[in-house]
Every structure is written in structure tokens, then in C-alpha cells.
């Protein structure tokens, strides 16, 4: 048999085994995530809070309790998380925000939020609608827009 053919067969078998393994790991991770979401929904409370500041910070810099830092996996301690600094009543605390709603959270506004432990899952404006923040344009998009403006062309959105 040709050595190239043997190599291709071995590579195809390894790729098939990797695909099957990823399929089963994905199903297991999906079940785990569904269980965690059920736990978050069971512990959810609605709280009125004033949002002082929001940033993406490393876990150690966020001012979270030491118990939270100890419980997180070592690989995630260095990653940046969306952190909200809020005032609930007369206490100022740092909370972890859901990545999906982080951009829509208004700063220096009083809001009603669904909180599960130290995790903010949902934010609703208390007085009127929450202002929709404009998404920042990238460097190249700004460059193209300026060039079109100088040339007298209509800007493309």
C-alpha cells in the first residue's frame, strides 16, 4: 500500500474520533449549563440599585470577596469579567454582570435588577427608558467614513 494513503486514513480516523469526542463533551457541557441556569433562576431576586460604574476587570482587581476568588478556577482568575460597582441601600458593592446585558446597563442611573447572589442577570430602567448607547465604530470604519465625507460620497451604514 501507498504510505500517503495510509497516512490519510490514519488522519481521517483521528479526525472522526475527535469529532465524536467533541460531540459528547458538548452535550455534557450543555446539560451542565442548563442546570446552572436553573439554579440562577431559582435564586433570582429583584433589587433596586444605583449603578456607580461599570468596567471589565480582572477578578482580583474587582474587589470581590476572597471566597469568590478562591472558588473560581485558576485559569479564569486572569481573565477580565464585566464588573458593576453598585449601591444597594447604603452599601457599595461590586457585582459580576451577565455578558449579554453589560453593554445595555446605564451608568449613574437607578435601576431594578435581577440578582442571583453576586451575579446580575437582568436590568430594567426604573425611571423611564434606559438610554440606548451607541456602539463604537472601529478605526477602519471611521477612516472609510471620513474618506467618503471628503470625497462627497454618501456614507454607507
XYZ file of N, CA, C and O in Angstrom:
628
model
N 0.828 -1.186 0.000
C 0.000 0.000 0.000
C 0.872 1.250 0.000
O 1.971 1.246 0.534
N 0.302 2.284 -0.519
C 0.995 3.553 -0.615
C 1.063 4.220 0.771
O 0.049 4.299 1.470
N 2.247 4.713 1.213
C 2.363 5.353 2.534
C 1.499 6.607 2.657
O 1.003 6.928 3.746
N 1.293 7.317 1.569
C 0.453 8.518 1.612
C -0.991 8.132 1.911
O -1.682 8.789 2.698
N -1.456 7.046 1.323
C -2.813 6.577 1.561
C -3.001 6.147 3.013
O -4.029 6.462 3.633
N -2.015 5.460 3.558
C -2.076 5.034 4.964
C -2.134 6.251 5.881
O -2.933 6.295 6.831
N -1.313 7.246 5.593
C -1.304 8.471 6.405
C -2.658 9.164 6.350
O -3.174 9.621 7.381
N -3.251 9.256 5.172
C -4.563 9.892 5.036
C -5.643 9.134 5.793
O -6.520 9.737 6.416
N -5.578 7.822 5.777
C -6.558 7.018 6.512
C -6.413 7.242 8.013
O -7.412 7.418 8.727
N -5.172 7.260 8.507
C -4.936 7.487 9.937
C -5.437 8.870 10.351
O -6.102 9.032 11.387
N -5.149 9.887 9.543
C -5.606 11.248 9.852
C -7.132 11.299 9.851
O -7.741 11.925 10.731
N -7.782 10.638 8.905
C -9.247 10.636 8.843
C -9.844 9.960 10.071
O -10.839 10.439 10.640
N -9.246 8.863 10.529
C -9.742 8.160 11.721
C -9.572 9.031 12.959
O -10.487 9.124 13.799
N -8.426 9.696 13.075
C -8.186 10.574 14.235
C -9.175 11.737 14.226
O -9.736 12.100 15.275
N -9.423 12.331 13.069
C -10.387 13.433 12.979
C -11.800 12.969 13.319
O -12.553 13.686 13.993
N -12.177 11.788 12.886
C -13.501 11.254 13.214
C -13.628 11.018 14.715
O -14.661 11.342 15.321
N -12.578 10.480 15.333
C -12.606 10.251 16.784
C -12.696 11.574 17.535
O -13.429 11.697 18.528
N -11.976 12.591 17.064
C -12.032 13.906 17.706
C -13.424 14.515 17.575
O -13.937 15.124 18.530
N -14.057 14.355 16.429
C -15.399 14.892 16.230
C -16.409 14.213 17.157
O -17.265 14.877 17.751
N -16.312 12.899 17.315
C -17.217 12.172 18.211
C -16.993 12.611 19.659
O -17.955 12.841 20.409
N -15.721 12.758 20.054
C -15.410 13.190 21.426
C -15.951 14.595 21.686
O -16.550 14.854 22.741
N -15.774 15.506 20.735
C -16.291 16.867 20.895
C -17.805 16.887 20.983
O -18.384 17.687 21.729
N -18.463 16.018 20.252
C -19.924 15.939 20.297
C -20.395 15.579 21.705
O -21.279 16.217 22.269
N -19.778 14.553 22.300
C -20.200 14.126 23.638
C -19.826 15.136 24.713
O -20.596 15.395 25.640
N -18.639 15.756 24.603
C -18.262 16.799 25.557
C -19.206 17.998 25.459
O -19.564 18.602 26.464
N -19.622 18.327 24.240
C -20.546 19.441 24.029
C -21.899 19.182 24.660
O -22.496 20.064 25.267
N -22.406 17.947 24.505
C -23.693 17.597 25.118
C -23.614 17.686 26.637
O -24.539 18.174 27.298
N -22.504 17.212 27.206
C -22.326 17.250 28.655
C -22.245 18.699 29.152
O -22.872 19.060 30.151
N -21.507 19.537 28.428
C -21.389 20.945 28.815
C -22.731 21.659 28.701
O -23.058 22.520 29.520
N -23.523 21.294 27.705
C -24.837 21.903 27.530
C -25.767 21.547 28.695
O -26.502 22.395 29.202
N -25.735 20.296 29.140
C -26.540 19.882 30.293
C -26.118 20.631 31.548
O -26.953 21.085 32.329
N -24.811 20.748 31.742
C -24.275 21.443 32.912
C -24.713 22.910 32.917
O -25.117 23.448 33.951
N -24.660 23.545 31.757
C -25.049 24.944 31.652
C -26.542 25.124 31.922
O -26.957 26.073 32.561
N -27.366 24.185 31.479
C -28.811 24.254 31.726
C -29.111 24.120 33.222
O -29.973 24.826 33.755
N -28.382 23.236 33.910
C -28.561 23.086 35.358
C -28.165 24.369 36.083
O -28.853 24.806 37.016
N -27.054 24.989 35.677
C -26.615 26.220 36.308
C -27.617 27.344 36.081
O -27.879 28.146 36.984
N -28.202 27.394 34.884
C -29.195 28.422 34.595
C -30.446 28.227 35.461
O -31.025 29.198 35.936
N -30.842 26.983 35.701
C -31.975 26.709 36.586
C -31.681 27.179 38.001
O -32.545 27.745 38.675
N -30.467 26.951 38.477
C -30.078 27.408 39.812
C -30.100 28.928 39.901
O -30.560 29.488 40.903
N -29.610 29.609 38.856
C -29.634 31.070 38.846
C -31.062 31.591 38.890
O -31.370 32.535 39.617
N -31.950 30.963 38.125
C -33.347 31.395 38.108
C -34.036 31.147 39.445
O -34.892 31.924 39.861
N -33.666 30.077 40.131
C -34.277 29.768 41.432
C -33.846 30.763 42.505
O -34.620 31.076 43.411
N -32.620 31.278 42.410
C -32.088 32.190 43.422
C -32.309 33.662 43.082
O -31.898 34.537 43.835
N -32.984 33.946 41.982
C -33.110 35.316 41.486
C -33.959 36.184 42.414
O -35.006 35.767 42.902
N -33.473 37.412 42.661
C -34.199 38.410 43.440
C -34.182 39.719 42.676
O -33.220 40.033 41.990
N -35.238 40.515 42.826
C -35.283 41.831 42.198
C -34.862 42.874 43.223
O -35.399 42.924 44.325
N -33.881 43.698 42.833
C -33.297 44.677 43.750
C -33.225 46.023 43.043
O -32.929 46.093 41.853
N -33.496 47.105 43.783
C -33.305 48.450 43.255
C -31.897 48.887 43.621
O -31.497 48.815 44.781
N -31.148 49.344 42.613
C -29.757 49.733 42.871
C -29.367 50.915 42.000
O -29.945 51.142 40.942
N -28.378 51.646 42.477
C -27.782 52.738 41.722
C -26.471 52.228 41.158
O -25.596 51.788 41.905
N -26.329 52.281 39.858
C -25.111 51.800 39.226
C -24.110 52.942 39.186
O -24.334 53.957 38.534
N -23.014 52.780 39.904
C -21.994 53.811 40.004
C -21.036 53.741 38.820
O -20.713 54.744 38.203
N -20.577 52.532 38.502
C -19.567 52.380 37.460
C -19.647 50.978 36.878
O -20.116 50.052 37.544
N -19.191 50.831 35.643
C -19.092 49.507 35.046
C -17.781 49.427 34.285
O -17.383 50.370 33.610
N -17.081 48.291 34.458
C -15.789 48.086 33.813
C -15.577 46.607 33.567
O -16.209 45.764 34.193
N -14.644 46.323 32.688
C -14.148 44.957 32.530
C -12.851 44.884 33.308
O -11.896 45.575 32.986
N -12.845 44.058 34.348
C -11.689 43.970 35.233
C -11.310 42.523 35.477
O -12.127 41.625 35.320
N -10.062 42.351 35.907
C -9.634 41.034 36.337
C -10.301 40.742 37.675
O -10.646 41.648 38.433
N -10.453 39.472 37.977
C -11.177 39.042 39.168
C -10.537 39.577 40.446
O -11.230 39.998 41.366
N -9.204 39.579 40.493
C -8.502 40.027 41.702
C -8.644 41.526 41.924
O -8.657 41.987 43.057
N -8.756 42.305 40.851
C -8.847 43.761 40.955
C -10.271 44.247 41.209
O -10.482 45.414 41.500
N -11.246 43.373 41.077
C -12.653 43.780 41.100
C -13.179 44.101 42.490
O -14.225 44.715 42.621
N -12.498 43.672 43.536
C -12.985 43.936 44.883
C -14.049 42.946 45.322
O -14.868 43.261 46.184
N -14.037 41.782 44.734
C -14.977 40.735 45.133
C -14.458 40.032 46.386
O -13.257 40.080 46.668
N -15.336 39.372 47.135
C -14.888 38.653 48.336
C -13.858 37.575 48.013
O -13.857 36.998 46.923
N -12.970 37.309 48.963
C -11.909 36.328 48.761
C -12.469 34.930 48.509
O -11.887 34.147 47.768
N -13.599 34.610 49.112
C -14.217 33.292 48.900
C -14.576 33.087 47.426
O -14.441 31.982 46.898
N -15.034 34.137 46.749
C -15.382 34.041 45.331
C -14.120 33.795 44.512
O -14.113 32.956 43.606
N -13.059 34.497 44.824
C -11.802 34.338 44.090
C -11.245 32.937 44.291
O -10.733 32.316 43.363
N -11.356 32.405 45.497
C -10.845 31.064 45.782
C -11.638 29.981 45.044
O -11.081 28.945 44.687
N -12.927 30.193 44.828
C -13.770 29.183 44.202
C -13.642 29.144 42.681
O -14.004 28.154 42.065
N -13.139 30.224 42.077
C -13.026 30.234 40.620
C -11.829 29.407 40.171
O -10.815 29.348 40.870
N -11.935 28.774 39.020
C -10.802 28.005 38.501
C -9.586 28.910 38.258
O -9.735 30.086 37.940
N -8.395 28.354 38.398
C -7.173 29.142 38.278
C -7.017 29.777 36.899
O -6.481 30.865 36.779
N -7.486 29.111 35.857
C -7.367 29.660 34.512
C -8.229 30.905 34.313
O -7.892 31.789 33.537
N -9.358 30.982 35.012
C -10.266 32.118 34.843
C -9.910 33.321 35.702
O -10.458 34.400 35.503
N -9.005 33.153 36.655
C -8.674 34.272 37.544
C -7.999 35.410 36.806
O -8.104 36.560 37.197
N -7.307 35.113 35.738
C -6.616 36.155 34.988
C -7.468 36.806 33.917
O -7.119 37.849 33.389
N -8.624 36.218 33.599
C -9.461 36.780 32.536
C -10.280 37.957 33.062
O -10.572 38.054 34.247
N -10.650 38.843 32.151
C -11.422 40.026 32.530
C -12.913 39.706 32.501
O -13.400 39.058 31.584
N -13.624 40.192 33.519
C -15.061 39.977 33.644
C -15.778 41.318 33.661
O -15.218 42.324 34.099
N -17.042 41.359 33.222
C -17.818 42.597 33.332
C -18.243 42.806 34.786
O -18.987 42.010 35.347
N -17.747 43.867 35.395
C -17.997 44.152 36.815
C -18.808 45.441 36.932
O -18.507 46.440 36.275
N -19.832 45.419 37.777
C -20.626 46.600 38.087
C -20.338 47.022 39.524
O -20.368 46.191 40.429
N -20.066 48.301 39.718
C -19.951 48.832 41.079
C -21.283 49.512 41.359
O -21.665 50.449 40.651
N -22.018 49.011 42.350
C -23.384 49.477 42.598
C -23.572 49.862 44.066
O -22.799 49.454 44.934
N -24.617 50.667 44.299
C -25.015 50.992 45.663
C -26.420 50.459 45.875
O -27.358 50.846 45.189
N -26.535 49.533 46.819
C -27.815 48.961 47.185
C -28.084 49.419 48.613
O -27.371 49.031 49.537
N -29.096 50.270 48.777
C -29.338 50.843 50.097
C -28.194 51.782 50.437
O -27.924 52.738 49.719
N -27.487 51.487 51.532
C -26.334 52.314 51.882
C -25.011 51.568 51.709
O -23.978 52.038 52.144
N -25.047 50.392 51.077
C -23.839 49.592 50.852
C -23.361 49.731 49.416
O -24.150 49.656 48.485
N -22.072 49.898 49.243
C -21.461 49.908 47.913
C -20.786 48.562 47.731
O -20.020 48.119 48.588
N -21.097 47.899 46.626
C -20.529 46.568 46.394
C -20.230 46.364 44.922
O -20.738 47.082 44.067
N -19.401 45.385 44.639
C -19.079 45.010 43.272
C -19.842 43.734 42.930
O -19.857 42.792 43.715
N -20.462 43.714 41.764
C -21.210 42.552 41.296
C -20.722 42.170 39.902
O -20.276 43.023 39.137
N -20.839 40.895 39.587
C -20.491 40.411 38.259
C -21.748 40.511 37.396
O -22.826 40.109 37.806
N -21.581 41.034 36.184
C -22.706 41.249 35.281
C -22.705 40.175 34.193
O -21.657 39.659 33.816
N -23.889 39.859 33.690
C -24.004 38.940 32.562
C -23.435 39.624 31.325
O -23.696 40.802 31.076
N -22.676 38.885 30.547
C -22.009 39.443 29.357
C -23.025 39.978 28.344
O -22.772 40.970 27.677
N -24.201 39.353 28.250
C -25.203 39.747 27.263
C -25.774 41.132 27.536
O -26.115 41.857 26.613
N -25.914 41.509 28.799
C -26.571 42.771 29.133
C -25.596 43.866 29.531
O -26.002 44.995 29.792
N -24.298 43.573 29.563
C -23.312 44.534 30.069
C -23.325 45.841 29.283
O -23.252 46.921 29.873
N -23.438 45.782 27.972
C -23.412 46.999 27.164
C -24.664 47.847 27.343
O -24.622 49.064 27.166
N -25.782 47.251 27.696
C -27.034 47.995 27.832
C -27.267 48.536 29.245
O -28.259 49.208 29.476
N -26.355 48.269 30.175
C -26.521 48.740 31.551
C -26.190 50.230 31.606
O -25.098 50.640 31.211
N -27.135 51.072 32.077
C -26.859 52.511 32.159
C -26.010 52.835 33.391
O -26.188 52.256 34.461
N -25.082 53.784 33.226
C -24.215 54.194 34.332
C -24.817 55.430 34.993
O -25.425 56.268 34.336
N -24.652 55.527 36.308
C -25.156 56.636 37.120
C -26.674 56.764 37.021
O -27.223 57.857 36.976
N -27.351 55.633 36.984
C -28.808 55.589 36.944
C -29.295 54.597 37.996
O -28.609 53.642 38.334
N -30.505 54.830 38.464
C -31.130 53.901 39.393
C -31.953 52.913 38.578
O -32.758 53.310 37.733
N -31.741 51.632 38.814
C -32.400 50.593 38.022
C -32.937 49.500 38.932
O -32.536 49.379 40.087
N -33.841 48.712 38.380
C -34.276 47.470 39.027
C -33.542 46.355 38.331
O -33.579 46.248 37.105
N -32.889 45.514 39.107
C -32.079 44.459 38.527
C -32.433 43.125 39.153
O -32.771 43.054 40.340
N -32.351 42.073 38.354
C -32.498 40.716 38.864
C -31.113 40.217 39.227
O -30.232 40.139 38.380
N -30.938 39.894 40.499
C -29.631 39.499 41.008
C -29.729 38.100 41.598
O -30.674 37.780 42.317
N -28.763 37.279 41.263
C -28.670 35.931 41.811
C -27.314 35.813 42.487
O -26.302 35.602 41.823
N -27.290 35.992 43.806
C -26.019 36.009 44.539
C -25.265 37.286 44.222
O -25.722 38.378 44.535
N -24.103 37.164 43.570
C -23.354 38.354 43.145
C -23.383 38.498 41.628
O -22.556 39.198 41.046
N -24.347 37.862 40.980
C -24.421 37.829 39.522
C -25.673 38.567 39.067
O -26.793 38.165 39.395
N -25.510 39.642 38.296
C -26.632 40.420 37.777
C -27.052 39.807 36.450
O -26.247 39.711 35.523
N -28.319 39.373 36.363
C -28.781 38.692 35.156
C -29.669 39.550 34.267
O -29.784 39.282 33.081
N -30.295 40.581 34.834
C -31.228 41.393 34.056
C -31.326 42.775 34.671
O -31.287 42.924 35.891
N -31.438 43.813 33.812
C -31.540 45.189 34.297
C -32.690 45.875 33.582
O -32.809 45.796 32.363
N -33.545 46.539 34.377
C -34.648 47.319 33.820
C -34.525 48.734 34.353
O -34.221 48.931 35.529
N -34.780 49.715 33.497
C -34.725 51.105 33.925
C -35.852 51.409 34.889
O -36.980 50.968 34.704
N -35.560 52.171 35.937
C -36.563 52.479 36.944
C -37.372 53.708 36.543
O -38.581 53.713 36.613
N -36.685 54.742 36.096
C -37.355 55.968 35.695
C -37.195 56.142 34.192
O -36.137 56.540 33.710
N -38.241 55.847 33.461
C -38.194 55.987 32.010
C -37.399 54.870 31.364
O -36.982 53.922 32.008
N -37.198 55.021 30.066
C -36.462 54.007 29.329
C -34.973 54.173 29.560
O -34.481 55.292 29.699
N -34.282 53.075 29.567
C -32.828 53.123 29.663
C -32.284 53.642 28.341
O -32.720 53.230 27.275
N -31.342 54.589 28.405
C -30.813 55.126 27.147
C -30.034 54.061 26.383
O -29.253 53.311 26.966
N -30.274 54.010 25.089
C -29.574 53.048 24.249
C -28.228 53.654 23.885
O -28.167 54.749 23.318
N -27.173 52.972 24.250
C -25.841 53.501 23.983
C -25.433 53.171 22.562
O -25.679 52.070 22.073
N -24.812 54.151 21.905
C -24.334 53.925 20.554
C -23.134 53.005 20.593
O -22.262 53.145 21.445
N -23.104 52.097 19.640
C -21.984 51.196 19.565
C -20.817 51.937 18.925
O -20.984 52.641 17.933
N -19.637 51.796 19.502
C -18.474 52.480 18.972
C -18.088 51.901 17.623
O -18.145 50.699 17.406
N -17.678 52.790 16.741
C -17.242 52.353 15.421
C -15.766 52.002 15.497
O -15.012 52.574 16.278
N -15.370 51.091 14.653
C -13.978 50.685 14.600
C -13.116 51.739 13.918
O -13.602 52.677 13.276
N -11.816 51.580 14.035
C -10.855 52.519 13.470
C -11.010 52.622 11.955
O -11.062 53.706 11.385
N -11.088 51.470 11.286
C -11.166 51.471 9.836
C -12.508 51.990 9.338
O -12.587 52.626 8.298
N -13.567 51.740 10.085
C -14.876 52.245 9.685
C -14.889 53.775 9.745
O -15.451 54.442 8.874
N -14.265 54.342 10.789
C -14.150 55.795 10.880
C -13.327 56.347 9.731
O -13.653 57.387 9.157
N -12.228 55.666 9.381
C -11.376 56.098 8.283
C -12.141 56.131 6.967
O -12.067 57.108 6.214
N -12.885 55.065 6.690
C -13.659 54.983 5.456
C -14.727 56.071 5.438
O -14.949 56.733 4.410
N -15.377 56.302 6.568
C -16.420 57.315 6.648
C -15.860 58.708 6.378
O -16.447 59.501 5.648
N -14.692 59.021 6.954
C -14.061 60.324 6.725
C -13.651 60.492 5.270
O -13.815 61.565 4.686
N -13.127 59.433 4.673
C -12.715 59.499 3.277
C -13.915 59.727 2.368
O -13.850 60.507 1.409
N -15.022 59.067 2.665
C -16.233 59.246 1.865
C -16.790 60.652 2.033
O -17.307 61.250 1.103
N -16.685 61.190 3.267
C -17.170 62.532 3.537
C -16.385 63.556 2.720
O -16.947 64.476 2.145
N -15.060 63.390 2.671
C -14.211 64.317 1.919
C -14.456 64.209 0.425
O -14.386 65.206 -0.300
N -14.755 62.996 -0.025
C -14.995 62.793 -1.446
C -16.392 63.219 -1.854
O -16.697 63.310 -3.036
N -17.239 63.469 -0.880
C -18.603 63.911 -1.179
C -19.552 62.757 -1.429
O -20.667 62.956 -1.907
N -19.129 61.542 -1.106
C -19.987 60.373 -1.309
C -20.909 60.204 -0.131
O -20.670 60.686 0.972
N -21.993 59.491 -0.347
C -22.961 59.194 0.699
C -22.381 58.115 1.615
O -21.793 57.145 1.138
N -22.526 58.273 2.924
C -21.975 57.266 3.858
C -22.835 56.019 3.857
O -24.058 56.084 3.787
N -22.165 54.882 3.935
C -22.841 53.583 3.949
C -22.977 53.148 5.399
O -22.026 53.187 6.160
N -24.176 52.699 5.779
C -24.371 52.259 7.163
C -24.553 50.786 7.225
O -24.982 50.116 6.410
